[in-house]
Amino acid sequence: MADARELPPLNRQFIAHFGEMGSRWGINRTVGQIYALLYLSQRPLNADEIAELLAFSRSNVSMGLKELQAWQLVKLRHHPGDRREYFEAPSDVWEIFRVLAEERRRREIEPTLSMLRGALLEEPASDEERHAQQRMREMHDLIDRLMTWFDDVQRLEPETALKLMGMGATVTKVLGLKDRIADAAGRKKKAG
């Protein structure tokens, strides 16, 4: 198998970028680079190949693969007659987005919603707490609406969801026009 210097420049660029972005998304650079390599690979790779291609230690690769498996971002494969485990990234970009979004939701958004729900059940003891609770209610309601919308989008077929995304600018213009008409009608009513 080729070593890291033999990866094509375009692949190296993508892998390096994914490592940098991984640290911004809450995963370490190594995990991001392993994922990027698997995503670009034309075939499943075993841990030794990954370590060689990226010039990582075998232990770092093993830990990275475990993390990617926990996030359900890699699939484990076996080859007949070969005891090694091979890994590949899902090829469907929409499915990758769904898995990432669902994992982020489970790890980050659900605990926040849970904390907000608990805080909203508390009886405020002062005006300051009532104000804080109202702000928390606004945050809870927005996140809850976004998650309901997200669930609706998740149920769509990928082609339909992509069409919906493509309609974004058109929908924004229609809603903006509706708001301007409503504002003009409100000003007219106040003036008349």
XYZ file of N, CA and C in Angstrom:
576
model
N 0.853 -1.198 0.000
C 0.000 0.000 0.000
C 0.885 1.243 0.000
N 0.399 2.300 -0.604
C 1.150 3.556 -0.724
C 1.253 4.247 0.630
N 2.300 5.038 0.803
C 2.377 5.812 2.032
C 1.758 7.195 1.811
N 1.756 8.038 2.881
C 1.052 9.324 2.844
C 1.541 10.224 1.713
N 2.831 10.128 1.330
C 3.345 10.987 0.268
C 2.753 10.609 -1.090
N 2.191 9.430 -1.191
C 1.663 8.981 -2.470
C 0.169 9.248 -2.635
N -0.467 9.789 -1.610
C -1.859 10.204 -1.788
C -1.878 11.338 -2.807
N -2.820 11.345 -3.714
C -2.897 12.455 -4.677
C -3.046 13.796 -3.952
N -2.486 14.848 -4.517
C -2.546 16.171 -3.863
C -3.972 16.613 -3.516
N -4.917 16.357 -4.401
C -6.304 16.752 -4.127
C -6.836 16.023 -2.898
N -6.519 14.741 -2.776
C -6.940 13.958 -1.609
C -6.288 14.501 -0.339
N -4.970 14.762 -0.415
C -4.262 15.301 0.754
C -4.879 16.616 1.208
N -5.229 17.467 0.248
C -5.824 18.775 0.566
C -7.161 18.592 1.292
N -8.007 17.719 0.773
C -9.314 17.464 1.387
C -9.143 16.876 2.789
N -8.253 15.907 2.926
C -8.020 15.241 4.211
C -7.497 16.240 5.242
N -6.561 17.090 4.851
C -6.025 18.106 5.768
C -7.128 19.073 6.201
N -7.929 19.509 5.236
C -9.020 20.430 5.559
C -10.020 19.781 6.517
N -10.365 18.537 6.258
C -11.332 17.845 7.113
C -10.788 17.694 8.526
N -9.482 17.492 8.664
C -8.878 17.432 9.988
C -9.024 18.749 10.728
N -8.776 19.848 10.019
C -8.933 21.176 10.623
C -10.387 21.431 11.006
N -11.296 21.094 10.115
C -12.720 21.318 10.393
C -13.199 20.430 11.525
N -12.675 19.218 11.595
C -13.073 18.307 12.666
C -12.884 18.925 14.034
N -11.763 19.613 14.224
C -11.520 20.226 15.529
C -12.535 21.328 15.814
N -13.052 21.964 14.792
C -14.085 22.997 14.986
C -15.446 22.381 15.262
N -15.631 21.135 14.837
C -16.909 20.440 15.039
C -16.919 19.602 16.303
N -15.845 19.644 17.063
C -15.828 18.904 18.313
C -15.211 17.517 18.226
N -14.551 17.198 17.130
C -13.823 15.930 17.049
C -12.361 16.271 16.805
N -11.471 15.358 17.147
C -10.067 15.713 16.973
C -9.644 15.590 15.515
N -8.534 16.201 15.235
C -7.998 16.287 13.866
C -7.799 14.896 13.258
N -7.255 13.981 14.038
C -6.996 12.630 13.541
C -8.282 11.959 13.074
N -9.333 12.063 13.864
C -10.612 11.453 13.516
C -11.150 12.063 12.223
N -11.051 13.365 12.105
C -11.501 14.032 10.881
C -10.737 13.566 9.659
N -9.442 13.403 9.813
C -8.630 12.965 8.678
C -8.910 11.508 8.315
N -9.101 10.662 9.319
C -9.442 9.258 9.030
C -10.759 9.204 8.263
N -11.731 9.964 8.748
C -13.031 9.958 8.064
C -12.886 10.437 6.616
N -12.150 11.505 6.412
C -11.977 12.049 5.061
C -11.307 11.027 4.147
N -10.297 10.337 4.652
C -9.629 9.305 3.854
C -10.617 8.211 3.463
N -11.406 7.736 4.425
C -12.380 6.674 4.132
C -13.459 7.158 3.167
N -13.851 8.404 3.318
C -14.881 8.953 2.438
C -14.392 8.995 0.983
N -13.131 9.347 0.802
C -12.584 9.459 -0.549
C -12.152 8.119 -1.145
N -11.925 7.142 -0.296
C -11.375 5.867 -0.756
C -12.353 5.126 -1.665
N -11.802 4.516 -2.710
C -12.621 3.749 -3.642
C -12.980 2.377 -3.090
N -12.324 1.985 -1.998
C -12.585 0.674 -1.414
C -12.418 0.769 0.096
N -12.990 -0.192 0.837
C -12.780 -0.205 2.291
C -11.294 -0.376 2.619
N -10.854 0.241 3.711
C -9.464 0.168 4.139
C -9.378 -0.446 5.529
N -8.291 -1.167 5.789
C -8.095 -1.676 7.148
C -7.265 -0.670 7.936
N -7.173 -0.895 9.242
C -6.508 0.069 10.119
C -5.036 0.251 9.758
N -4.363 -0.823 9.359
C -2.949 -0.700 8.985
C -2.786 0.184 7.752
N -3.667 0.027 6.781
C -3.599 0.860 5.575
C -3.851 2.323 5.910
N -4.815 2.556 6.773
C -5.133 3.927 7.181
C -3.927 4.552 7.879
N -3.332 3.795 8.799
C -2.165 4.299 9.532
C -1.026 4.617 8.566
N -0.812 3.755 7.602
C 0.275 3.967 6.642
C -0.002 5.162 5.736
N -1.213 5.249 5.215
C -1.552 6.339 4.298
C -1.483 7.706 4.969
N -1.895 7.761 6.235
C -1.933 9.047 6.937
C -0.710 9.287 7.816
N 0.164 8.284 7.900
C 1.354 8.366 8.754
C 0.961 8.609 10.212
N -0.064 7.869 10.668
C -0.536 7.920 12.055
C -0.116 6.633 12.749
N -0.057 6.690 14.066
C 0.212 5.460 14.818
C -1.022 4.562 14.734
N -0.778 3.283 14.844
C -1.879 2.308 14.773
C -2.877 2.533 15.915
N -2.361 2.921 17.098
C -3.259 3.152 18.241
C -4.156 4.368 17.996
N -3.622 5.436 17.396
C -4.455 6.607 17.071
C -5.532 6.237 16.063
N -5.174 5.414 15.093
C -6.152 4.985 14.097
C -7.246 4.153 14.769
N -6.861 3.250 15.648
C -7.853 2.413 16.339
C -8.825 3.262 17.148
N -8.280 4.224 17.889
C -9.156 5.103 18.686
C -10.057 5.932 17.776
N -9.494 6.441 16.674
C -10.292 7.226 15.735
C -11.406 6.414 15.109
N -11.107 5.190 14.754
C -12.139 4.323 14.153
C -13.245 4.009 15.157
N -12.871 3.811 16.423
C -13.890 3.566 17.456
C -14.818 4.770 17.590
N -14.231 5.965 17.560
C -15.055 7.179 17.660
C -15.977 7.307 16.444
N -15.452 7.050 15.266
C -16.279 7.121 14.054
C -17.383 6.070 14.074
N -17.093 4.902 14.626
C -18.133 3.879 14.750
C -19.200 4.329 15.750
N -18.778 4.965 16.838
C -19.746 5.459 17.825
C -20.674 6.502 17.198
N -20.138 7.297 16.276
C -20.939 8.300 15.578
C -21.698 7.673 14.397
N -21.490 6.398 14.153
C -22.123 5.681 13.034
C -21.740 6.300 11.683
N -20.479 6.735 11.582
C -20.003 7.357 10.353
C -19.137 6.435 9.510
N -18.829 5.266 10.028
C -18.111 4.270 9.237
C -18.798 2.922 9.401
N -18.667 2.124 8.361
C -19.223 0.774 8.381
C -18.075 -0.222 8.401
N -18.256 -1.255 9.183
C -17.266 -2.312 9.303
C -17.547 -3.372 8.246
N -16.498 -3.808 7.566
C -16.619 -4.833 6.524
C -15.581 -5.913 6.783
N -15.911 -7.130 6.377
C -14.967 -8.242 6.426
C -14.813 -8.807 5.020
N -13.612 -9.251 4.719
C -13.336 -9.881 3.435
C -13.164 -11.378 3.676
N -13.747 -12.214 2.836
C -13.597 -13.662 3.010
C -12.115 -14.057 3.057
N -11.774 -14.884 4.031
C -10.402 -15.361 4.155
C -9.440 -14.365 4.782
N -9.909 -13.191 5.183
C -9.067 -12.153 5.775
C -9.639 -11.805 7.141
N -8.846 -11.944 8.182
C -9.339 -11.694 9.545
C -9.368 -10.215 9.902
N -8.736 -9.391 9.095
C -8.702 -7.952 9.398
C -10.080 -7.330 9.182
N -10.298 -6.249 9.900
C -11.532 -5.474 9.742
C -11.259 -4.346 8.763
N -12.196 -4.132 7.873
C -12.090 -3.056 6.886
C -13.193 -2.049 7.173
N -12.916 -0.792 6.859
C -13.845 0.285 7.167
C -14.117 1.107 5.920
N -15.355 1.572 5.840
C -15.728 2.460 4.746
C -16.736 3.473 5.260
N -16.745 4.616 4.617
C -17.728 5.654 4.933
C -18.946 5.423 4.046
N -20.134 5.729 4.550
C -21.315 5.624 3.681
C -21.125 6.489 2.437
N -21.621 6.032 1.315
C -21.432 6.784 0.074
C -22.512 7.828 -0.163
N -23.647 7.695 0.494
C -24.764 8.617 0.321
C -24.552 9.857 1.192
N -24.270 10.987 0.570
C -23.991 12.224 1.301
C -25.182 12.636 2.165
N -26.386 12.442 1.667
C -27.585 12.790 2.438
C -27.648 11.956 3.712
N -27.324 10.675 3.622
C -27.342 9.804 4.795
C -26.265 10.238 5.795
N -25.112 10.641 5.294
C -24.049 11.131 6.177
C -24.539 12.369 6.923
N -25.184 13.285 6.201
C -25.720 14.490 6.839
C -26.747 14.110 7.908
N -27.629 13.183 7.591
C -28.652 12.762 8.562
C -28.019 12.199 9.825
N -27.036 11.333 9.664
C -26.373 10.720 10.818
C -25.687 11.788 11.662
N -24.935 12.675 11.015
C -24.261 13.745 11.746
C -25.253 14.638 12.488
N -26.296 15.026 11.797
C -27.286 15.915 12.412
C -27.980 15.226 13.588
N -28.316 13.974 13.426
C -28.989 13.244 14.502
C -28.061 13.050 15.697
N -26.798 12.765 15.460
C -25.842 12.612 16.559
C -25.624 13.941 17.277
N -25.508 15.032 16.527
C -25.344 16.352 17.154
C -26.585 16.676 17.985
N -27.725 16.345 17.441
C -28.975 16.589 18.172
C -28.978 15.810 19.479
N -28.649 14.532 19.418
C -28.667 13.672 20.597
C -27.660 14.132 21.646
N -26.485 14.556 21.207
C -25.417 14.910 22.130
C -25.490 16.351 22.632
N -26.062 17.258 21.826
C -25.998 18.671 22.174
C -27.367 19.316 22.382
N -28.290 19.071 21.488
C -29.563 19.791 21.535
C -30.525 19.180 22.549
N -30.633 17.855 22.576
C -31.551 17.220 23.523
C -31.218 17.556 24.979
N -29.935 17.527 25.386
C -29.646 17.929 26.778
C -30.038 19.383 27.064
N -29.867 20.266 26.078
C -30.256 21.666 26.266
C -31.764 21.784 26.411
N -32.510 21.098 25.541
C -33.968 21.121 25.653
C -34.424 20.554 26.996
N -33.792 19.493 27.442
C -34.145 18.880 28.723
C -33.915 19.861 29.872
N -32.765 20.550 29.864
C -32.478 21.532 30.900
C -33.500 22.665 30.859
N -33.829 23.135 29.647
C -34.799 24.224 29.518
C -36.182 23.800 30.014
N -36.605 22.584 29.676
C -37.908 22.092 30.155
C -37.954 22.089 31.676
N -36.873 21.593 32.288
C -36.813 21.580 33.753
C -36.868 22.984 34.335
N -36.148 23.901 33.743
C -36.132 25.287 34.233
C -37.501 25.940 34.087
N -38.232 25.582 33.027
C -39.555 26.174 32.806
C -40.602 25.624 33.769
N -40.338 24.475 34.359
C -41.264 23.902 35.342
C -41.083 24.509 36.736
N -39.952 25.177 36.943
C -39.668 25.806 38.238
C -40.589 27.006 38.450
N -40.911 27.271 39.702
C -41.705 28.460 40.058
C -40.728 29.606 40.302
N -40.801 30.667 39.472
C -39.850 31.772 39.663
C -40.084 32.467 41.008
N -38.987 32.806 41.677
C -39.063 33.413 43.007
C -38.895 34.927 42.974
N -38.579 35.489 41.810
C -38.359 36.938 41.735
C -38.641 37.401 40.308
N -38.702 38.729 40.166
C -38.870 39.295 38.824
C -37.691 38.919 37.929
N -36.515 38.882 38.502
C -35.328 38.516 37.730
C -35.451 37.079 37.202
N -35.949 36.172 38.052
C -36.134 34.784 37.606
C -37.267 34.683 36.581
N -38.328 35.471 36.744
C -39.415 35.472 35.760
C -38.902 35.928 34.400
N -38.080 36.977 34.410
C -37.479 37.470 33.167
C -36.589 36.388 32.547
N -35.740 35.779 33.368
C -34.840 34.727 32.877
C -35.650 33.554 32.330
N -36.710 33.194 33.028
C -37.545 32.073 32.589
C -38.237 32.397 31.259
N -38.656 33.633 31.082
C -39.273 34.029 29.811
C -38.262 33.915 28.671
N -37.046 34.352 28.918
C -35.996 34.223 27.898
C -35.730 32.752 27.580
N -35.719 31.928 28.624
C -35.518 30.489 28.415
C -36.676 29.888 27.621
N -37.902 30.358 27.885
C -39.076 29.865 27.149
C -38.940 30.199 25.666
N -38.491 31.420 25.367
C -38.290 31.821 23.968
C -37.252 30.928 23.293
N -36.167 30.649 24.015
C -35.129 29.774 23.461
C -35.671 28.361 23.263
N -36.377 27.846 24.263
C -36.958 26.504 24.163
C -37.904 26.408 22.976
N -38.779 27.397 22.842
C -39.767 27.356 21.756
C -39.099 27.385 20.384
N -38.060 28.197 20.232
C -37.356 28.253 18.954
C -36.672 26.913 18.659
N -35.936 26.386 19.624
C -35.246 25.110 19.408
C -36.254 24.005 19.134
N -37.351 23.995 19.878
C -38.380 22.972 19.690
C -38.987 23.062 18.283
N -39.254 24.271 17.818
C -39.767 24.447 16.448
C -38.769 23.976 15.403
N -37.505 24.336 15.599
C -36.469 23.902 14.667
C -36.363 22.378 14.633
N -36.468 21.752 15.784
C -36.375 20.288 15.828
C -37.594 19.635 15.183
N -38.768 20.235 15.331
C -39.971 19.730 14.657
C -39.797 19.853 13.151
N -39.286 20.989 12.706
C -39.021 21.186 11.272
C -37.978 20.182 10.795
N -36.924 20.012 11.580
C -35.870 19.063 11.233
C -36.444 17.648 11.092
N -37.310 17.255 12.023
C -37.938 15.930 11.936
C -38.756 15.803 10.653
N -39.476 16.857 10.301
C -40.261 16.835 9.057
C -39.351 16.675 7.840
N -38.246 17.397 7.814
C -37.304 17.310 6.699
C -36.662 15.924 6.657
N -36.344 15.375 7.827
C -35.730 14.038 7.890
C -36.625 12.965 7.254
N -37.927 13.153 7.335
C -38.861 12.159 6.782
C -39.004 12.265 5.261
N -38.523 13.353 4.687
C -38.622 13.536 3.241
C -37.621 12.647 2.511
N -37.978 12.279 1.311
C -37.016 11.606 0.441
C -35.916 12.619 0.111
N -34.680 12.171 -0.056
C -33.587 13.111 -0.333
C -33.858 14.037 -1.519
N -34.446 13.514 -2.575
C -34.721 14.347 -3.747
C -35.690 15.474 -3.395
N -36.701 15.154 -2.589
C -37.683 16.150 -2.176
C -37.037 17.197 -1.269
N -36.193 16.746 -0.339
C -35.514 17.675 0.565
C -34.599 18.614 -0.218
N -33.920 18.091 -1.220
C -33.052 18.942 -2.042
C -33.870 19.968 -2.818
N -35.039 19.576 -3.306
C -35.914 20.536 -3.988
C -36.370 21.617 -3.021
N -36.717 21.202 -1.807
C -37.130 22.161 -0.788
C -36.014 23.158 -0.502
N -34.786 22.666 -0.375
C -33.648 23.565 -0.139
C -33.467 24.525 -1.310
N -33.664 24.030 -2.514
C -33.535 24.872 -3.702
C -34.594 25.961 -3.757
N -35.708 25.732 -3.093
C -36.789 26.721 -3.079
C -36.566 27.805 -2.029
N -35.517 27.682 -1.229
C -35.277 28.605 -0.116
C -35.367 30.067 -0.483
N -34.675 30.496 -1.527
C -34.669 31.911 -1.914
C -36.057 32.351 -2.358
N -36.757 31.485 -3.091
C -38.102 31.826 -3.560
C -39.062 31.975 -2.386
N -39.006 31.044 -1.454
C -39.876 31.101 -0.274
C -39.577 32.352 0.539
N -38.293 32.676 0.695
C -37.906 33.870 1.439
C -38.481 35.123 0.794
N -38.436 35.212 -0.535
C -38.990 36.369 -1.240
C -40.497 36.455 -1.044
N -41.198 35.326 -1.143
C -42.661 35.307 -0.963
C -43.017 35.740 0.451
N -42.326 35.206 1.443
C -42.617 35.585 2.825
C -42.282 37.052 3.075
N -41.202 37.552 2.479
C -40.845 38.964 2.597
C -41.920 39.857 1.986
N -42.444 39.456 0.834
C -43.515 40.200 0.180
C -44.763 40.199 1.061
N -45.092 39.035 1.621
C -46.245 38.925 2.512
C -46.096 39.874 3.698
N -44.898 39.941 4.288
C -44.656 40.824 5.429
C -44.793 42.292 5.032
N -44.270 42.651 3.856
C -44.388 44.048 3.399
C -45.850 44.419 3.168
N -46.636 43.507 2.599
C -48.061 43.770 2.368
C -48.783 43.937 3.700
N -48.464 43.038 4.667
C -49.097 43.123 5.984
C -48.719 44.425 6.682
N -47.449 44.832 6.579
C -47.012 46.091 7.188
C -47.725 47.281 6.553
N -47.841 47.279 5.220
C -48.520 48.371 4.515
C -49.988 48.422 4.913
N -50.627 47.260 5.038
C -52.041 47.221 5.439
C -52.214 47.748 6.870
N -51.259 47.389 7.742
C -51.317 47.874 9.132
C -51.141 49.372 9.213
N -50.217 49.925 8.402
C -50.018 51.386 8.398
C -51.259 52.074 7.842
N -51.850 51.501 6.813
C -53.049 52.093 6.219
C -54.199 52.099 7.207
N -54.328 51.006 7.951
C -55.416 50.890 8.932
C -55.232 51.923 10.044
N -53.984 52.133 10.494
C -53.704 53.120 11.547
C -53.969 54.535 11.047
N -53.627 54.785 9.779
C -53.799 56.115 9.206
C -55.267 56.431 8.943
N -56.065 55.406 8.629
C -57.452 55.584 8.208
C -58.380 55.548 9.315
